[in-house]
Amino acid sequence: MAKVGIVTDSIACLPPEVIKKYDIRIVPIALNINGKPYRDGVDITPDGFWKMFKDIKEFTTAAPALTEYTDILAGLSKTTDNIVCTFVSKALSAIYEVAVQAGNLFKKENPGINIEIIDSRTAAGAEGFIVEEMARAANSGKSLAEVVQVGNEAIPRAKFVTVMETMKYIIKSGRAPKTAYMGELFQVKPIIGMVSNTGLVENLGRARGREKALERLLDIIGEHVDASKPMRVNVHYTSSIKDVEQLKQMVTVRYNCTETYLTPYTPVMSGHTGPVVAVSFYS
């Protein structure tokens, strides 16, 4: 059994087999669709979200309730005195701040429990790779301080790039980069991501047509990794897994991918982005 418990949020896009292998606990993000509340990945699945997507008139998200965090902490505290929580960039969401409140509350009532909370400064599978690195360290028997160090060292090595169909959803969410491409020109694909370790979504350019956009996505990956060295990738899809089969092949042909995951954006992500294809990578 790991000496350190690992907690993250549903934005991390972790593959189910990784969650199960390392017993990673997931805090579901709160979302509201057409006036009805849901918990990301619990009350609504990616498939269920896309079945209702065309009928969505109202979509909002919020940090989970304090009890979502404290219930998970209580469960972990039965088997370990040391817990590390890693959440989506605090520059994008209040999730981190509410987690700090929950952690402080739980420690006040359970002074023997040590809880560390880390700002991943990223999102999606990039966040997931940071979490996975810490889970591996915990599984190997490393101490709380060592697991935290592994997480902090992993943060600048985890990045993701996304090809958007449109910017209108992310602009509406308030999470678009300041230089977001505002036009809706025919066949122009905006490219955004988190590659500079700022904690903010960045505008990485645009390309006309899907093929050129995917090629540009691959080039951007190459600008942030040593292509001669191995890396792990998580290819993300939204409305259909078929949308990323070509991208997965392109990435694995061009780069030395030792592990390749294929995961859907969760509803809380998809509601802010609309249809996209994306790659998270860790070198």
C-alpha positions as MATLAB code, in Angstrom:
seq = 'MAKVGIVTDSIACLPPEVIKKYDIRIVPIALNINGKPYRDGVDITPDGFWKMFKDIKEFTTAAPALTEYTDILAGLSKTTDNIVCTFVSKALSAIYEVAVQAGNLFKKENPGINIEIIDSRTAAGAEGFIVEEMARAANSGKSLAEVVQVGNEAIPRAKFVTVMETMKYIIKSGRAPKTAYMGELFQVKPIIGMVSNTGLVENLGRARGREKALERLLDIIGEHVDASKPMRVNVHYTSSIKDVEQLKQMVTVRYNCTETYLTPYTPVMSGHTGPVVAVSFYS';
ca = [
       0.000    0.000    0.000;
       1.274    3.486   -0.869;
       2.469    5.610    2.046;
       0.918    8.700    0.439;
      -2.673    9.091   -0.813;
      -3.205   10.915   -4.119;
      -6.156   13.188   -4.962;
      -6.954   15.165   -8.107;
      -9.974   16.560   -9.960;
     -12.015   15.262  -12.868;
     -10.349   17.707  -15.277;
      -7.136   15.642  -15.259;
      -8.395   13.212  -17.944;
      -6.687   10.233  -16.320;
      -7.253    6.856  -17.983;
      -9.422    4.536  -15.846;
      -6.651    1.943  -15.655;
      -4.251    4.497  -14.135;
      -6.847    5.612  -11.588;
      -7.453    2.005  -10.589;
      -3.796    0.961  -10.515;
      -2.729    3.737   -8.150;
      -6.023    4.171   -6.270;
      -6.177    7.851   -7.238;
      -9.169    9.649   -5.746;
     -11.086   12.002   -8.065;
     -12.973   15.092   -6.921;
     -15.845   15.655   -9.413;
     -16.229   19.229  -10.617;
     -19.717   20.746  -10.342;
     -21.525   21.775  -13.505;
     -24.965   23.059  -14.370;
     -26.635   22.326  -17.698;
     -29.891   24.071  -18.524;
     -30.539   24.629  -14.839;
     -29.828   21.062  -13.733;
     -26.811   20.291  -11.484;
     -24.374   17.491  -12.277;
     -21.079   16.165  -10.939;
     -18.490   15.699  -13.653;
     -17.978   12.020  -14.426;
     -20.443   10.920  -11.743;
     -23.885   12.135  -12.793;
     -22.923   12.713  -16.413;
     -20.539   10.906  -18.771;
     -18.804   12.266  -21.873;
     -21.177   10.296  -24.121;
     -24.181   11.581  -22.225;
     -22.930   15.144  -22.493;
     -22.567   15.002  -26.280;
     -26.009   13.503  -26.700;
     -27.458   16.678  -25.163;
     -24.859   19.126  -26.517;
     -27.001   20.628  -29.300;
     -29.766   21.390  -26.808;
     -27.556   23.131  -24.242;
     -28.598   26.738  -23.757;
     -27.000   27.300  -20.344;
     -23.702   25.843  -19.143;
     -21.766   26.841  -16.039;
     -19.201   25.184  -13.810;
     -18.162   25.664  -10.209;
     -15.727   24.325   -7.658;
     -16.985   21.230   -5.845;
     -18.638   21.608   -2.468;
     -16.359   21.351    0.551;
     -17.876   17.985    1.395;
     -16.727   16.542   -1.948;
     -13.147   17.138   -0.813;
     -13.550   16.270    2.852;
     -15.339   12.995    2.126;
     -12.398   11.877   -0.012;
      -9.892   13.015    2.608;
     -11.813   11.123    5.269;
     -11.745    7.960    3.203;
      -8.006    8.183    2.560;
      -7.237    9.009    6.191;
      -8.365    5.502    7.149;
      -5.305    4.033    5.421;
      -2.693    6.833    5.409;
      -1.654    9.913    7.367;
      -0.189   11.631    4.288;
      -2.166   13.010    1.349;
      -1.170   15.049   -1.707;
      -3.821   16.848   -3.751;
      -3.089   18.246   -7.205;
      -5.642   20.387   -8.997;
      -6.217   22.335  -12.200;
      -4.442   25.699  -12.487;
      -5.726   28.077   -9.834;
      -5.551   30.854  -12.433;
      -8.434   29.159  -14.266;
     -10.699   28.024  -11.442;
     -11.581   28.338   -7.759;
     -11.118   24.579   -7.380;
      -7.674   24.997   -5.804;
      -8.801   27.670   -3.333;
     -11.775   25.610   -2.153;
      -9.443   22.618   -1.802;
      -7.199   24.661    0.487;
     -10.227   25.574    2.605;
     -11.319   21.947    2.747;
      -7.816   20.788    3.624;
      -7.476   23.295    6.422;
     -10.883   22.341    7.796;
     -10.054   18.646    7.691;
      -6.647   19.112    9.334;
      -8.218   21.164   12.121;
     -10.515   18.277   12.930;
      -7.839   15.647   12.231;
      -4.506   17.129   13.340;
      -2.616   13.884   12.733;
      -3.209   14.030    8.961;
      -0.662   15.753    6.714;
      -2.157   17.294    3.564;
      -0.216   19.022    0.773;
      -2.083   20.847   -2.009;
      -0.324   21.578   -5.304;
      -1.301   23.941   -8.099;
      -0.543   22.002  -11.284;
      -0.487   25.268  -13.286;
      -2.068   23.354  -16.150;
      -5.133   21.262  -17.048;
      -6.367   18.213  -18.985;
      -3.951   15.323  -19.468;
      -0.978   17.549  -18.640;
      -2.368   17.793  -15.134;
      -2.974   14.058  -15.288;
       0.678   13.300  -16.050;
       1.771   15.280  -12.981;
      -0.690   13.316  -10.866;
       0.467   10.023  -12.355;
       4.118   10.830  -11.622;
       3.263   11.471   -7.987;
       1.132    8.324   -7.813;
       4.035    6.264   -9.124;
       6.322    7.798   -6.528;
       3.809    7.097   -3.771;
       3.377    3.536   -4.990;
       7.146    2.997   -4.807;
       7.079    3.951   -1.131;
       8.412    7.509   -1.279;
       7.643    9.874    1.583;
       5.218   12.789    1.494;
       8.035   15.297    0.940;
       9.500   13.173   -1.839;
       6.137   12.808   -3.594;
       5.600   16.576   -3.430;
       9.069   17.109   -4.897;
       8.287   14.713   -7.746;
       5.111   16.679   -8.469;
       6.857   20.050   -8.477;
       9.565   18.725  -10.790;
       6.948   17.294  -13.140;
       4.971   20.533  -13.543;
       7.236   22.232  -16.139;
       7.478   19.003  -18.145;
       3.717   18.544  -18.654;
       1.993   20.473  -21.453;
      -0.975   20.300  -23.805;
      -2.043   21.712  -27.155;
      -5.580   21.905  -28.532;
      -7.024   22.451  -31.992;
     -10.383   24.184  -31.636;
     -13.324   24.097  -34.003;
     -14.313   27.519  -32.690;
     -13.307   29.894  -29.890;
     -16.866   30.922  -29.045;
     -17.335   28.481  -26.171;
     -14.071   29.211  -24.388;
     -14.501   32.962  -24.920;
     -17.945   32.688  -23.338;
     -16.439   30.806  -20.385;
     -13.999   33.626  -19.661;
     -10.989   31.291  -19.872;
      -9.788   32.237  -23.340;
      -6.318   33.773  -23.774;
      -6.348   37.557  -23.969;
      -5.213   37.381  -27.587;
      -7.923   34.893  -28.522;
      -8.796   34.857  -32.185;
     -12.217   36.446  -32.191;
     -13.178   35.904  -35.798;
     -15.174   32.943  -37.032;
     -13.623   32.667  -40.482;
     -14.562   29.625  -42.491;
     -12.260   26.641  -41.933;
      -9.809   28.543  -39.709;
      -8.845   26.415  -36.712;
      -7.613   28.265  -33.604;
      -4.831   26.518  -31.645;
      -4.514   27.058  -27.903;
      -2.751   25.320  -25.068;
      -0.740   25.541  -21.884;
       2.962   25.196  -22.695;
       4.764   28.007  -20.849;
       4.044   27.027  -17.241;
       2.153   30.265  -16.541;
      -1.071   28.606  -15.434;
      -2.954   30.459  -18.163;
      -4.411   29.307  -21.478;
      -2.245   30.588  -24.327;
      -3.043   31.456  -27.929;
      -0.638   29.367  -30.040;
      -1.815   30.402  -33.499;
      -4.269   29.221  -36.104;
      -4.301   27.223  -39.308;
      -6.627   26.979  -42.260;
      -8.175   23.549  -42.434;
      -7.886   20.459  -40.271;
      -4.788   18.939  -41.876;
      -2.691   22.069  -41.502;
      -3.945   22.541  -37.964;
      -2.859   19.022  -36.987;
       0.544   19.529  -38.600;
       0.966   22.774  -36.683;
      -0.036   20.996  -33.457;
       2.734   18.453  -34.053;
       5.235   21.256  -34.710;
       4.283   22.953  -31.444;
       4.934   19.717  -29.547;
       8.387   19.598  -31.143;
       9.107   23.126  -29.959;
       8.733   22.001  -26.348;
      10.356   18.559  -26.266;
      13.557   16.906  -27.393;
      12.213   14.723  -30.196;
      15.095   12.262  -29.764;
      14.003   11.440  -26.222;
      11.002    9.353  -25.115;
       7.778   10.987  -24.027;
       4.304   10.027  -22.907;
       1.215   11.347  -24.625;
      -2.508   11.482  -23.959;
      -4.601   12.151  -27.053;
      -7.951   13.720  -26.172;
     -11.232   13.723  -28.053;
     -14.622   15.284  -27.440;
     -17.632   14.276  -29.526;
     -16.117   11.193  -31.186;
     -13.083    8.988  -30.679;
     -12.814    8.703  -34.462;
     -11.841   12.369  -34.567;
      -8.439   11.617  -33.065;
      -7.445    8.307  -34.657;
      -5.475   10.174  -37.327;
      -3.884   12.468  -34.757;
      -2.809    9.571  -32.567;
      -1.081    7.935  -35.531;
       0.618   11.195  -36.525;
       1.977   11.742  -33.021;
       3.284    8.209  -32.561;
       4.957    8.182  -35.986;
       6.723   11.483  -35.429;
       7.732   11.134  -31.782;
       9.190    8.451  -29.529;
       6.085    7.733  -27.475;
       6.678    5.187  -24.746;
       3.082    5.379  -23.506;
       0.063    6.585  -25.429;
      -3.311    7.121  -23.801;
      -6.569    7.951  -25.531;
      -9.111    9.714  -23.314;
     -12.195   11.900  -23.691;
     -12.411   15.420  -22.356;
     -14.783   15.260  -19.432;
     -18.077   17.201  -19.688;
     -16.706   20.072  -17.601;
     -13.915   20.527  -20.164;
     -16.056   19.978  -23.257;
     -18.664   22.490  -22.125;
     -15.998   25.202  -22.164;
     -14.310   24.178  -25.413;
     -16.917   22.656  -27.687;
     -15.572   20.098  -30.190;
     -11.759   19.837  -30.138;
      -8.842   17.460  -30.595;
      -5.908   17.792  -28.227;
      -2.651   16.226  -27.117;
      -1.179   16.334  -23.639;
       2.493   15.351  -23.488;
       5.113   14.708  -20.854;
       8.814   14.550  -21.621;
];
